[in-house]
Amino acid sequence: MTAVVAALTPLYRYVLLHATRRNSLKLLSAFVAFYVFKYRSHAVGTRRRRDIKHPKGAVPLLGHMPLMASVGGQELYQFLEKQYNELGPIWSVSLPMLGNMIQIDTPEHVEHILKTNFWSYGKGPLLPWMMRDLFGRGIFSSDGDEWKFQRKLASHIFNVKAFREYTSDVFVTEGQKVVDYLGKAADEGTIVDFHALMLHFTLDSFGTISFGKSFGCLDNIEHEVPFAVSFDDLTEICSERLKDPAWQIRELLTGVDKQAKYHKNLIRRHGLDLIKKRRTEGYSASKKDLLQLFMEVRDDDGQPLSDEFLVDIIMNFTIAGRDTTAQALSWMFYLVYRDGTDKEIAEKLTKEVDNVLQGGNPTYESHKQQKYAEACFHEALRIYPSVPRNLKYCLKDDVLPDGTKVYAGEWVTWSSYVMGRSERIWGPDAKEYRPSRWINTEKPSQGKFNSFHAGPRVCLGQQFATIEALSMIGMILQKFEVSLVEPSKEPQYGISVTFPMVNGLMIRVKRRSN
C-alpha cells in the first residue's frame, strides 16, 4: 500500500496545484492516462520486471489480480503447475498492495532462500497480518529473536528419549482408540472418514504430549469437539485471506468477520483455561511438556510470558502437530489404495508391518525397521506435501543462483506441490507413486524434497511426525484390510496453509483373517 501511495503522490500533487474549473477534467484525464500507460502491464506501485517471464492476462493498474482471482480454489496448484510447464521454474505476477511475487520452483533457489541467504528473507507483513487471528505472535508468524527463542525452547521436547516415551505412552494409547473404532466399523460394515479420524488422532496425541491433556476427540468420535471445530473453521477463514487482497471488506460485508471473532475467542478461552489450570494445580510430572517449558521461561526483563503470548504459542504448535501429519497419512492411504497404484505396494507394506511388529505394538526401535512404510510416507509427501506453497519477503536486495535479481519488498514463493511433480527434478516418472525411489538411494537435498522445509527453519517435528505416522500405519495394517469407497476419484483439496481433503477420505475396513 505504501508503494502505491508513493507512486501516486507526485502527480496527484501536481493535479491539485494546477487544477481549475476549466482544466480539471483534462488534468484528471491526463492523470489517469499517464498511470494507465505507466502500469499498463503490471500493478500500480510495483516495479516492472522485464527480466522475468509472467503469465498472460495482466491488465493496467491491477496487474495479475483479475487473473489470480479467476483461478478457482480447487485449481490453484494446477494453475501453478501449468505456468511452470509453460514459463519455466522462474516467473512472476504483480498484485496491487502486495507487490511482485516471484515463483522460484528449483531446488537451488529454495536452498538459497532457506539456507544460503536465510537472513535476507523473512515473513514480511503479509502472512502475520492475514493470519493474526490464528497465529498471533507464534513461531509461524515471527522472525528474528522471537522466532529463535520459541524454536530453541520447543526443541527440548523433540529428542530421542522423548520419542521413546511418546511412542509407547501416547501414540500406542491413542492409536488403540483408532483401532477399536475401526474394529467396530468393520463389524458393522460402516464407512469411515479416514481423514477426520486421523485429525482426531493427531490432535489428541499432540495435546497430551504438549499440554498434558488430550482434547478428547477419540473418546467419542461421533461427537464434535468445539475446540476442534472452531480451530478448523478459523484456519479456513484465515486461509481464504491469502488469495483475496480485499478480504477485510469481504468479511465485513458477509459477516465472516463475526465468525472469525467467535472462533478466535472460543479457541483462546480454551488455551487460557489450560494455562489457568496449570498455574492453579501446578505441574508434577517428571518430564516437562511444551506448555510447562514456556510457562517457566522469563523474558529479558525477568518477567514470565504473558498468558496471551502463551496461547499464541499453543495455537502455532497445535496446527503444526495436528494438521500436517494427519493430512500426510490421509494422502498416503489414498495413494496406496487408489486405482492405478501397483497392488504390490500395499502387499509389501502389510508384509513389512507383520514382519516388524509380529502382532505387537509399535516401539521407538520398531519404527527404525519400517523402511518401506517410511518410503511410502515420504513418497506421499512428495506428491501431496502438507504445506503445498510457501512464500518469503525479501528484506534486502539479493541475486538468486541463476542471476535473477530480487529487490527488497518483493516476494519469493515456491510450490512443493509443483516441484514434487516436476520431471525436471524427479525424472520422467515424477507423477507416479513409487516408494521404491526412497529405498537404498541417496537422500535428496532439502531443496529438492522440501516438504519439511529447509535450513534453520527446517521442521522441528520431522522425526516426531514420522514416528507418529509409522506407529499408526503399523497398528492399522496389522489388524485390517483397507479399501477406498471411491478408489478412482482423487479427493478434493482445500486452499489452506496446509493441504486438507475438503470432503474427507471414505474407506471401508475388514478384519484380517490371520
Short mmCIF file of C-alpha atoms in Angstrom, two decimals:
data_model
loop_
_atom_site.label_atom_id
_atom_site.label_comp_id
_atom_site.label_asym_id
_atom_site.label_seq_id
_atom_site.Cartn_x
_atom_site.Cartn_y
_atom_site.Cartn_z
CA MET A 1 0.00 0.00 0.00
CA THR A 2 2.86 2.40 0.84
CA ALA A 3 4.34 1.83 -2.63
CA VAL A 4 1.00 2.64 -4.27
CA VAL A 5 0.68 5.91 -2.33
CA ALA A 6 4.30 6.84 -3.08
CA ALA A 7 3.74 6.20 -6.77
CA LEU A 8 0.64 8.36 -6.97
CA THR A 9 1.72 11.25 -4.75
CA PRO A 10 3.93 13.42 -7.08
CA LEU A 11 1.47 13.61 -9.98
CA TYR A 12 -1.51 13.85 -7.64
CA ARG A 13 0.05 16.93 -6.03
CA TYR A 14 0.62 18.47 -9.45
CA VAL A 15 -3.01 17.92 -10.41
CA LEU A 16 -4.22 19.54 -7.18
CA LEU A 17 -1.92 22.54 -7.55
CA HIS A 18 -2.78 23.29 -11.19
CA ALA A 19 -6.40 22.24 -11.38
CA THR A 20 -9.01 24.87 -12.27
CA ARG A 21 -12.62 24.57 -13.28
CA ARG A 22 -11.65 24.79 -16.95
CA ASN A 23 -8.77 22.34 -17.00
CA SER A 24 -9.68 19.93 -14.17
CA LEU A 25 -11.23 17.34 -16.49
CA LYS A 26 -8.23 17.48 -18.84
CA LEU A 27 -5.80 17.17 -15.95
CA LEU A 28 -7.74 14.28 -14.47
CA SER A 29 -7.81 12.52 -17.85
CA ALA A 30 -4.07 13.09 -18.24
CA PHE A 31 -3.53 11.81 -14.73
CA VAL A 32 -5.43 8.59 -15.42
CA ALA A 33 -3.90 8.14 -18.88
CA PHE A 34 -0.38 8.54 -17.51
CA TYR A 35 -0.81 5.86 -14.88
CA VAL A 36 -2.68 3.51 -17.19
CA PHE A 37 0.25 3.78 -19.59
CA LYS A 38 2.92 3.54 -16.91
CA TYR A 39 1.30 0.49 -15.30
CA ARG A 40 -0.12 -0.99 -18.50
CA SER A 41 1.30 -4.44 -17.81
CA HIS A 42 1.79 -4.56 -14.07
CA ALA A 43 0.12 -3.48 -10.84
CA VAL A 44 0.27 0.11 -9.70
CA GLY A 45 3.08 0.71 -7.24
CA THR A 46 5.13 -2.29 -8.40
CA ARG A 47 8.44 -2.45 -10.27
CA ARG A 48 8.11 -3.63 -13.85
CA ARG A 49 10.16 -6.81 -14.25
CA ARG A 50 11.01 -7.18 -17.94
CA ASP A 51 13.75 -9.65 -16.99
CA ILE A 52 11.28 -12.24 -15.64
CA LYS A 53 8.56 -14.11 -17.53
CA HIS A 54 4.99 -13.64 -16.42
CA PRO A 55 1.61 -15.17 -17.33
CA LYS A 56 -0.63 -13.59 -19.92
CA GLY A 57 -3.64 -11.73 -18.62
CA ALA A 58 -2.14 -8.70 -16.85
CA VAL A 59 -4.33 -5.57 -17.03
CA PRO A 60 -3.39 -1.91 -16.46
CA LEU A 61 -3.08 -0.84 -12.81
CA LEU A 62 -4.34 -4.17 -11.44
CA GLY A 63 -1.61 -6.33 -12.92
CA HIS A 64 -2.40 -10.03 -12.48
CA MET A 65 -5.06 -9.54 -9.84
CA PRO A 66 -8.00 -10.41 -12.18
CA LEU A 67 -6.12 -13.48 -13.44
CA MET A 68 -5.41 -14.78 -9.95
CA ALA A 69 -8.99 -14.01 -8.84
CA SER A 70 -10.27 -16.13 -11.73
CA VAL A 71 -8.36 -19.20 -10.52
CA GLY A 72 -10.78 -21.32 -8.52
CA GLY A 73 -9.81 -22.68 -5.14
CA GLN A 74 -9.62 -26.23 -6.47
CA GLU A 75 -7.49 -25.15 -9.44
CA LEU A 76 -4.71 -23.17 -7.76
CA TYR A 77 -1.99 -25.80 -7.79
CA GLN A 78 -2.92 -27.00 -11.28
CA PHE A 79 -2.61 -23.34 -12.36
CA LEU A 80 0.84 -23.10 -10.78
CA GLU A 81 1.87 -26.35 -12.45
CA LYS A 82 0.61 -25.09 -15.83
CA GLN A 83 2.68 -21.89 -15.52
CA TYR A 84 5.71 -23.95 -14.51
CA ASN A 85 5.37 -26.09 -17.64
CA GLU A 86 4.79 -23.10 -19.93
CA LEU A 87 7.07 -20.43 -18.44
CA GLY A 88 9.67 -22.48 -16.64
CA PRO A 89 10.55 -22.53 -12.94
CA ILE A 90 11.07 -18.75 -12.67
CA TRP A 91 8.13 -16.42 -13.34
CA SER A 92 6.25 -13.69 -11.53
CA VAL A 93 2.93 -11.95 -11.05
CA SER A 94 2.31 -8.39 -9.86
CA LEU A 95 -0.54 -7.63 -7.48
CA PRO A 96 -1.76 -4.28 -6.14
CA MET A 97 -0.99 -3.71 -2.44
CA LEU A 98 1.01 -6.96 -2.35
CA GLY A 99 3.70 -6.26 -4.95
CA ASN A 100 5.71 -8.59 -7.18
CA MET A 101 5.59 -12.29 -6.33
CA ILE A 102 8.41 -14.28 -7.95
CA GLN A 103 7.92 -18.03 -8.30
CA ILE A 104 11.20 -19.94 -7.80
CA ASP A 105 10.48 -23.66 -8.25
CA THR A 106 14.03 -25.05 -8.34
CA PRO A 107 15.94 -26.89 -5.58
CA GLU A 108 18.88 -24.48 -5.89
CA HIS A 109 16.73 -21.40 -5.43
CA VAL A 110 14.81 -22.87 -2.49
CA GLU A 111 18.05 -23.75 -0.71
CA HIS A 112 19.39 -20.28 -1.42
CA ILE A 113 16.36 -18.65 0.19
CA LEU A 114 16.06 -21.03 3.14
CA LYS A 115 19.72 -21.80 3.86
CA THR A 116 22.44 -19.89 1.99
CA ASN A 117 20.94 -16.41 2.32
CA PHE A 118 18.47 -17.13 5.11
CA TRP A 119 18.68 -13.77 6.88
CA SER A 120 17.84 -11.80 3.73
CA TYR A 121 14.28 -13.14 3.79
CA GLY A 122 11.55 -13.08 6.39
CA LYS A 123 7.83 -13.48 6.95
CA GLY A 124 7.16 -9.92 5.88
CA PRO A 125 3.97 -8.02 6.66
CA LEU A 126 1.54 -10.19 4.64
CA LEU A 127 1.30 -13.53 6.45
CA PRO A 128 1.32 -12.25 10.05
CA TRP A 129 -1.35 -9.67 9.15
CA MET A 130 -3.69 -12.10 7.40
CA MET A 131 -3.18 -14.97 9.84
CA ARG A 132 -3.05 -12.95 13.05
CA ASP A 133 -6.33 -14.35 14.41
CA LEU A 134 -4.84 -17.84 14.30
CA PHE A 135 -1.07 -17.41 14.70
CA GLY A 136 -0.76 -14.23 16.78
CA ARG A 137 2.91 -13.84 17.69
CA GLY A 138 3.63 -17.56 17.48
CA ILE A 139 6.52 -19.28 15.73
CA PHE A 140 4.83 -19.38 12.30
CA SER A 141 4.42 -15.61 12.09
CA SER A 142 7.57 -14.48 13.87
CA ASP A 143 11.10 -13.72 12.73
CA GLY A 144 14.41 -12.88 14.36
CA ASP A 145 14.92 -13.22 18.10
CA GLU A 146 11.29 -14.04 18.86
CA TRP A 147 11.38 -16.95 16.41
CA LYS A 148 14.76 -18.22 17.71
CA PHE A 149 13.52 -18.08 21.29
CA GLN A 150 10.43 -20.18 20.58
CA ARG A 151 12.28 -22.68 18.42
CA LYS A 152 15.05 -23.21 20.96
CA LEU A 153 12.64 -23.94 23.78
CA ALA A 154 10.43 -26.23 21.69
CA SER A 155 13.44 -28.29 20.63
CA HIS A 156 13.62 -29.70 24.17
CA ILE A 157 10.59 -31.94 23.59
CA PHE A 158 11.95 -33.32 20.30
CA ASN A 159 14.73 -35.71 21.34
CA VAL A 160 15.37 -39.48 21.32
CA LYS A 161 14.42 -40.04 24.96
CA ALA A 162 11.16 -38.20 24.45
CA PHE A 163 10.44 -40.10 21.23
CA ARG A 164 10.70 -43.40 23.11
CA GLU A 165 8.15 -42.22 25.66
CA TYR A 166 5.80 -40.73 23.06
CA THR A 167 5.68 -43.95 21.04
CA SER A 168 4.77 -46.23 23.95
CA ASP A 169 2.85 -43.84 26.19
CA VAL A 170 0.94 -41.70 23.71
CA PHE A 171 0.92 -42.95 20.11
CA VAL A 172 0.01 -46.50 21.09
CA THR A 173 -2.60 -45.38 23.64
CA GLU A 174 -4.34 -43.03 21.23
CA GLY A 175 -3.75 -45.42 18.33
CA GLN A 176 -5.58 -48.20 20.17
CA LYS A 177 -8.67 -45.96 20.27
CA VAL A 178 -8.41 -45.68 16.48
CA VAL A 179 -8.09 -49.46 16.16
CA ASP A 180 -11.11 -50.02 18.42
CA TYR A 181 -13.17 -47.60 16.33
CA LEU A 182 -12.12 -49.28 13.09
CA GLY A 183 -12.90 -52.68 14.60
CA LYS A 184 -16.45 -51.55 15.33
CA ALA A 185 -16.77 -50.18 11.78
CA ALA A 186 -15.51 -53.48 10.36
CA ASP A 187 -18.02 -55.49 12.38
CA GLU A 188 -20.92 -53.21 11.44
CA GLY A 189 -19.86 -52.68 7.84
CA THR A 190 -19.92 -48.89 8.16
CA ILE A 191 -17.92 -46.38 6.15
CA VAL A 192 -15.19 -44.38 7.94
CA ASP A 193 -13.89 -40.91 7.14
CA PHE A 194 -10.20 -41.71 7.48
CA HIS A 195 -9.13 -38.08 7.11
CA ALA A 196 -11.31 -36.95 10.02
CA LEU A 197 -10.17 -39.94 12.09
CA MET A 198 -6.50 -39.07 11.59
CA LEU A 199 -7.16 -35.44 12.57
CA HIS A 200 -8.72 -36.72 15.81
CA PHE A 201 -5.73 -38.99 16.43
CA THR A 202 -3.05 -36.36 15.85
CA LEU A 203 -4.87 -33.65 17.83
CA ASP A 204 -5.32 -35.89 20.87
CA SER A 205 -1.73 -37.15 20.64
CA PHE A 206 -0.23 -33.70 20.33
CA GLY A 207 -2.45 -32.31 23.08
CA THR A 208 -1.25 -34.99 25.50
CA ILE A 209 2.42 -34.50 24.63
CA SER A 210 2.50 -30.72 24.50
CA PHE A 211 -0.12 -29.58 27.00
CA GLY A 212 -0.57 -32.59 29.27
CA LYS A 213 -4.19 -33.08 28.23
CA SER A 214 -5.89 -34.91 25.39
CA PHE A 215 -8.56 -32.93 23.58
CA GLY A 216 -10.87 -35.95 23.87
CA CYS A 217 -11.62 -36.25 20.16
CA LEU A 218 -11.18 -40.04 20.13
CA ASP A 219 -13.18 -40.62 23.30
CA ASN A 220 -16.41 -40.05 21.39
CA ILE A 221 -15.56 -39.82 17.71
CA GLU A 222 -19.10 -39.13 16.55
CA HIS A 223 -19.36 -36.14 18.89
CA GLU A 224 -17.91 -32.83 17.74
CA VAL A 225 -15.30 -31.18 19.96
CA PRO A 226 -15.96 -27.39 19.98
CA PHE A 227 -12.24 -26.55 20.04
CA ALA A 228 -11.51 -28.74 17.01
CA VAL A 229 -14.49 -27.34 15.06
CA SER A 230 -13.53 -23.72 15.75
CA PHE A 231 -9.89 -24.47 15.03
CA ASP A 232 -10.81 -25.88 11.61
CA ASP A 233 -13.22 -23.05 10.79
CA LEU A 234 -10.79 -20.30 11.81
CA THR A 235 -7.99 -21.94 9.82
CA GLU A 236 -10.24 -21.96 6.75
CA ILE A 237 -11.24 -18.31 7.23
CA CYS A 238 -7.65 -17.15 7.61
CA SER A 239 -6.50 -19.25 4.66
CA GLU A 240 -9.13 -17.68 2.41
CA ARG A 241 -7.50 -14.31 3.11
CA LEU A 242 -4.30 -15.42 1.38
CA LYS A 243 -5.94 -15.22 -2.05
CA ASP A 244 -8.07 -12.11 -1.51
CA PRO A 245 -6.39 -8.68 -1.11
CA ALA A 246 -9.80 -7.22 -0.22
CA TRP A 247 -10.55 -9.82 2.43
CA GLN A 248 -11.36 -7.27 5.15
CA ILE A 249 -14.13 -5.74 3.04
CA ARG A 250 -15.45 -9.18 2.03
CA GLU A 251 -15.55 -10.42 5.61
CA LEU A 252 -17.27 -7.25 6.80
CA LEU A 253 -19.96 -7.48 4.11
CA THR A 254 -20.59 -11.21 4.54
CA GLY A 255 -20.41 -11.42 8.33
CA VAL A 256 -17.37 -13.69 8.22
CA ASP A 257 -15.56 -11.21 10.49
CA LYS A 258 -18.04 -12.07 13.27
CA GLN A 259 -17.49 -15.79 12.69
CA ALA A 260 -13.72 -15.29 12.89
CA LYS A 261 -14.11 -13.39 16.15
CA TYR A 262 -16.33 -16.12 17.63
CA HIS A 263 -13.94 -18.95 16.72
CA LYS A 264 -10.91 -16.98 17.85
CA ASN A 265 -12.47 -16.25 21.25
CA LEU A 266 -13.50 -19.89 21.76
CA ILE A 267 -10.03 -21.18 20.90
CA ARG A 268 -8.26 -18.63 23.07
CA ARG A 269 -10.57 -19.30 26.02
CA HIS A 270 -9.64 -22.97 25.77
CA GLY A 271 -5.95 -22.08 25.79
CA LEU A 272 -6.34 -19.64 28.67
CA ASP A 273 -8.24 -22.29 30.67
CA LEU A 274 -5.34 -24.73 30.18
CA ILE A 275 -2.89 -22.13 31.42
CA LYS A 276 -5.04 -21.09 34.37
CA LYS A 277 -5.48 -24.71 35.43
CA ARG A 278 -1.75 -25.33 35.19
CA ARG A 279 -0.99 -22.25 37.30
CA THR A 280 -3.55 -23.32 39.91
CA GLU A 281 -2.77 -27.03 40.12
CA GLY A 282 0.94 -26.87 39.34
CA TYR A 283 2.92 -29.45 37.40
CA SER A 284 4.33 -32.60 38.95
CA ALA A 285 5.29 -34.83 36.00
CA SER A 286 8.93 -35.84 35.72
CA LYS A 287 9.24 -34.56 32.15
CA LYS A 288 8.20 -31.03 31.23
CA ASP A 289 5.75 -30.68 28.38
CA LEU A 290 5.79 -27.82 25.88
CA LEU A 291 3.42 -25.66 27.89
CA GLN A 292 5.45 -26.02 31.08
CA LEU A 293 8.69 -25.13 29.29
CA PHE A 294 7.24 -21.85 28.09
CA MET A 295 5.48 -21.09 31.38
CA GLU A 296 8.74 -21.32 33.30
CA VAL A 297 10.83 -19.18 30.97
CA ARG A 298 11.48 -15.48 31.62
CA ASP A 299 11.88 -12.66 29.14
CA ASP A 300 14.81 -10.21 29.00
CA ASP A 301 13.29 -8.22 31.88
CA GLY A 302 12.96 -11.29 34.09
CA GLN A 303 9.19 -11.44 33.65
CA PRO A 304 7.15 -14.56 32.75
CA LEU A 305 5.50 -14.70 29.35
CA SER A 306 2.01 -13.26 29.24
CA ASP A 307 -0.92 -15.66 29.04
CA GLU A 308 -1.88 -14.18 25.66
CA PHE A 309 1.56 -14.95 24.24
CA LEU A 310 1.38 -18.48 25.68
CA VAL A 311 -1.91 -19.01 23.85
CA ASP A 312 -0.26 -17.87 20.59
CA ILE A 313 2.43 -20.47 21.14
CA ILE A 314 -0.14 -23.20 21.84
CA MET A 315 -2.07 -22.41 18.65
CA ASN A 316 1.01 -22.47 16.43
CA PHE A 317 2.33 -25.78 17.67
CA THR A 318 -1.13 -27.33 17.59
CA ILE A 319 -1.58 -26.65 13.88
CA ALA A 320 1.94 -27.95 13.26
CA GLY A 321 1.42 -31.11 15.28
CA ARG A 322 -2.08 -31.90 14.16
CA ASP A 323 -2.90 -30.99 10.57
CA THR A 324 0.29 -31.85 8.70
CA THR A 325 0.72 -35.46 9.89
CA ALA A 326 -2.99 -36.29 9.64
CA GLN A 327 -3.14 -34.95 6.10
CA ALA A 328 0.03 -36.77 5.05
CA LEU A 329 -1.36 -40.08 6.36
CA SER A 330 -4.64 -39.47 4.53
CA TRP A 331 -2.95 -38.74 1.21
CA MET A 332 -0.69 -41.75 1.67
CA PHE A 333 -3.61 -44.14 2.22
CA TYR A 334 -5.32 -42.65 -0.83
CA LEU A 335 -2.21 -43.22 -2.97
CA VAL A 336 -1.63 -46.76 -1.73
CA TYR A 337 -5.22 -47.97 -2.26
CA ARG A 338 -6.39 -45.93 -5.27
CA ASP A 339 -6.98 -47.46 -8.68
CA GLY A 340 -3.86 -47.37 -10.79
CA THR A 341 -1.38 -47.91 -7.95
CA ASP A 342 0.59 -51.13 -8.15
CA LYS A 343 -1.11 -53.62 -5.78
CA GLU A 344 2.31 -54.89 -4.77
CA ILE A 345 2.87 -51.67 -2.81
CA ALA A 346 0.04 -52.42 -0.36
CA GLU A 347 1.17 -56.04 -0.13
CA LYS A 348 4.78 -55.09 0.65
CA LEU A 349 3.62 -52.52 3.20
CA THR A 350 1.47 -55.06 5.06
CA LYS A 351 4.17 -57.72 4.89
CA GLU A 352 6.71 -55.37 6.46
CA VAL A 353 4.27 -54.47 9.25
CA ASP A 354 3.76 -58.17 10.02
CA ASN A 355 7.49 -58.93 9.99
CA VAL A 356 8.45 -55.95 12.15
CA LEU A 357 5.65 -55.81 14.71
CA GLN A 358 4.78 -59.53 14.79
CA GLY A 359 1.41 -58.79 16.36
CA GLY A 360 2.77 -56.41 18.99
CA ASN A 361 2.61 -52.68 19.46
CA PRO A 362 4.97 -50.21 17.78
CA THR A 363 8.03 -49.01 19.71
CA TYR A 364 10.71 -46.45 19.05
CA GLU A 365 13.01 -49.29 17.97
CA SER A 366 10.45 -50.89 15.65
CA HIS A 367 9.92 -47.73 13.60
CA LYS A 368 13.57 -47.87 12.51
CA GLN A 369 12.83 -51.17 10.78
CA GLN A 370 9.78 -49.87 8.90
CA LYS A 371 11.86 -48.72 5.93
CA TYR A 372 9.19 -49.38 3.34
CA ALA A 373 6.46 -47.68 5.37
CA GLU A 374 8.70 -44.64 5.75
CA ALA A 375 9.32 -44.67 1.99
CA CYS A 376 5.55 -44.78 1.37
CA PHE A 377 5.07 -41.87 3.77
CA HIS A 378 7.79 -39.70 2.19
CA GLU A 379 6.63 -40.53 -1.33
CA ALA A 380 3.14 -39.33 -0.39
CA LEU A 381 4.62 -36.11 0.99
CA ARG A 382 6.48 -35.61 -2.28
CA ILE A 383 3.28 -35.76 -4.35
CA TYR A 384 0.88 -34.24 -1.81
CA PRO A 385 3.03 -32.06 0.51
CA SER A 386 1.36 -30.97 3.74
CA VAL A 387 2.41 -27.37 3.04
CA PRO A 388 1.97 -27.10 -0.76
CA ARG A 389 3.08 -23.48 -1.11
CA ASN A 390 5.47 -21.18 0.75
CA LEU A 391 6.47 -17.56 0.45
CA LYS A 392 9.14 -15.26 1.83
CA TYR A 393 9.57 -11.50 1.88
CA CYS A 394 12.85 -10.05 0.60
CA LEU A 395 14.40 -7.79 3.26
CA LYS A 396 17.37 -6.58 1.18
CA ASP A 397 18.31 -6.82 -2.49
CA ASP A 398 19.52 -10.27 -3.47
CA VAL A 399 20.63 -12.26 -6.52
CA LEU A 400 19.47 -15.87 -6.98
CA PRO A 401 21.87 -18.61 -8.16
CA ASP A 402 20.76 -18.20 -11.81
CA GLY A 403 21.34 -14.43 -11.72
CA THR A 404 17.71 -13.40 -11.19
CA LYS A 405 17.50 -10.24 -9.09
CA VAL A 406 15.12 -9.97 -6.14
CA TYR A 407 14.58 -6.48 -4.79
CA ALA A 408 13.76 -5.59 -1.20
CA GLY A 409 9.99 -5.55 -0.76
CA GLU A 410 9.34 -8.25 -3.34
CA TRP A 411 8.09 -11.73 -2.51
CA VAL A 412 9.56 -15.08 -3.48
CA THR A 413 7.27 -18.08 -3.48
CA TRP A 414 7.64 -21.75 -4.33
CA SER A 415 5.29 -24.71 -4.51
CA SER A 416 6.34 -28.06 -3.08
CA TYR A 417 3.32 -29.47 -4.92
CA VAL A 418 4.67 -28.32 -8.29
CA MET A 419 8.26 -29.29 -7.52
CA GLY A 420 7.27 -32.75 -6.30
CA ARG A 421 5.59 -33.48 -9.65
CA SER A 422 8.31 -31.97 -11.82
CA GLU A 423 10.01 -34.27 -14.32
CA ARG A 424 12.95 -31.84 -14.39
CA ILE A 425 13.52 -32.50 -10.71
CA TRP A 426 12.31 -36.09 -10.14
CA GLY A 427 12.60 -37.67 -13.57
CA PRO A 428 10.07 -38.95 -16.13
CA ASP A 429 8.10 -40.93 -13.52
CA ALA A 430 7.64 -37.91 -11.22
CA LYS A 431 3.83 -38.22 -11.13
CA GLU A 432 3.98 -41.93 -10.37
CA TYR A 433 3.61 -43.10 -6.77
CA ARG A 434 6.74 -45.21 -6.41
CA PRO A 435 8.02 -45.67 -2.82
CA SER A 436 10.97 -47.69 -4.09
CA ARG A 437 12.63 -44.42 -5.20
CA TRP A 438 13.40 -43.87 -1.49
CA ILE A 439 14.96 -47.30 -0.87
CA ASN A 440 18.75 -47.74 -0.99
CA THR A 441 19.26 -44.38 -2.67
CA GLU A 442 20.97 -41.14 -1.72
CA LYS A 443 18.80 -38.91 0.44
CA PRO A 444 17.51 -35.96 -1.62
CA SER A 445 18.63 -32.47 -0.68
CA GLN A 446 16.36 -30.23 1.41
CA GLY A 447 15.88 -28.06 -1.64
CA LYS A 448 14.70 -30.98 -3.75
CA PHE A 449 12.44 -32.53 -1.09
CA ASN A 450 11.31 -29.53 0.92
CA SER A 451 8.11 -30.92 2.43
CA PHE A 452 9.75 -30.48 5.85
CA HIS A 453 11.10 -27.06 4.85
CA ALA A 454 14.89 -26.47 4.94
CA GLY A 455 17.70 -24.61 6.64
CA PRO A 456 17.39 -23.02 10.09
CA ARG A 457 13.58 -23.26 9.92
CA VAL A 458 13.50 -26.95 8.95
CA CYS A 459 10.62 -28.71 10.68
CA LEU A 460 11.45 -29.41 14.33
CA GLY A 461 8.92 -32.23 14.42
CA GLN A 462 10.09 -34.11 11.31
CA GLN A 463 11.13 -37.23 13.20
CA PHE A 464 8.21 -36.83 15.61
CA ALA A 465 5.74 -36.83 12.69
CA THR A 466 7.41 -39.79 11.01
CA ILE A 467 7.34 -41.94 14.15
CA GLU A 468 3.73 -40.98 14.80
CA ALA A 469 2.75 -41.86 11.23
CA LEU A 470 4.61 -45.19 11.20
CA SER A 471 3.07 -46.14 14.53
CA MET A 472 -0.42 -45.53 13.14
CA ILE A 473 0.31 -47.34 9.87
CA GLY A 474 1.54 -50.39 11.76
CA MET A 475 -1.37 -50.55 14.19
CA ILE A 476 -3.97 -50.28 11.41
CA LEU A 477 -2.47 -52.61 8.81
CA GLN A 478 -1.71 -55.49 11.13
CA LYS A 479 -5.40 -55.63 12.05
CA PHE A 480 -7.33 -54.59 8.95
CA GLU A 481 -7.60 -54.73 5.18
CA VAL A 482 -8.33 -51.27 3.82
CA SER A 483 -10.21 -50.22 0.68
CA LEU A 484 -11.37 -46.85 -0.63
CA VAL A 485 -15.06 -46.21 -1.20
CA GLU A 486 -14.18 -44.30 -4.39
CA PRO A 487 -10.79 -45.64 -5.50
CA SER A 488 -10.92 -43.96 -8.91
CA LYS A 489 -11.70 -40.46 -7.60
CA GLU A 490 -8.99 -38.06 -6.43
CA PRO A 491 -10.01 -36.31 -3.19
CA GLN A 492 -10.72 -32.61 -3.48
CA TYR A 493 -8.14 -30.47 -1.72
CA GLY A 494 -8.82 -27.28 0.20
CA ILE A 495 -6.94 -24.00 0.00
CA SER A 496 -5.26 -23.57 3.34
CA VAL A 497 -1.83 -23.06 4.85
CA THR A 498 -1.75 -26.88 4.83
CA PHE A 499 -3.25 -29.44 2.39
CA PRO A 500 -6.55 -30.80 3.74
CA MET A 501 -9.09 -33.00 1.98
CA VAL A 502 -12.29 -30.99 1.67
CA ASN A 503 -14.68 -33.95 1.79
CA GLY A 504 -12.51 -36.38 3.68
CA LEU A 505 -11.35 -39.85 2.60
CA MET A 506 -14.02 -42.52 2.88
CA ILE A 507 -12.75 -46.05 3.49
CA ARG A 508 -14.03 -49.49 4.37
CA VAL A 509 -12.11 -51.81 6.66
CA LYS A 510 -12.24 -55.56 7.07
CA ARG A 511 -10.63 -57.54 9.85
CA ARG A 512 -7.70 -59.59 8.61
CA SER A 513 -8.37 -63.29 8.76
CA ASN A 514 -4.94 -64.10 10.18
#
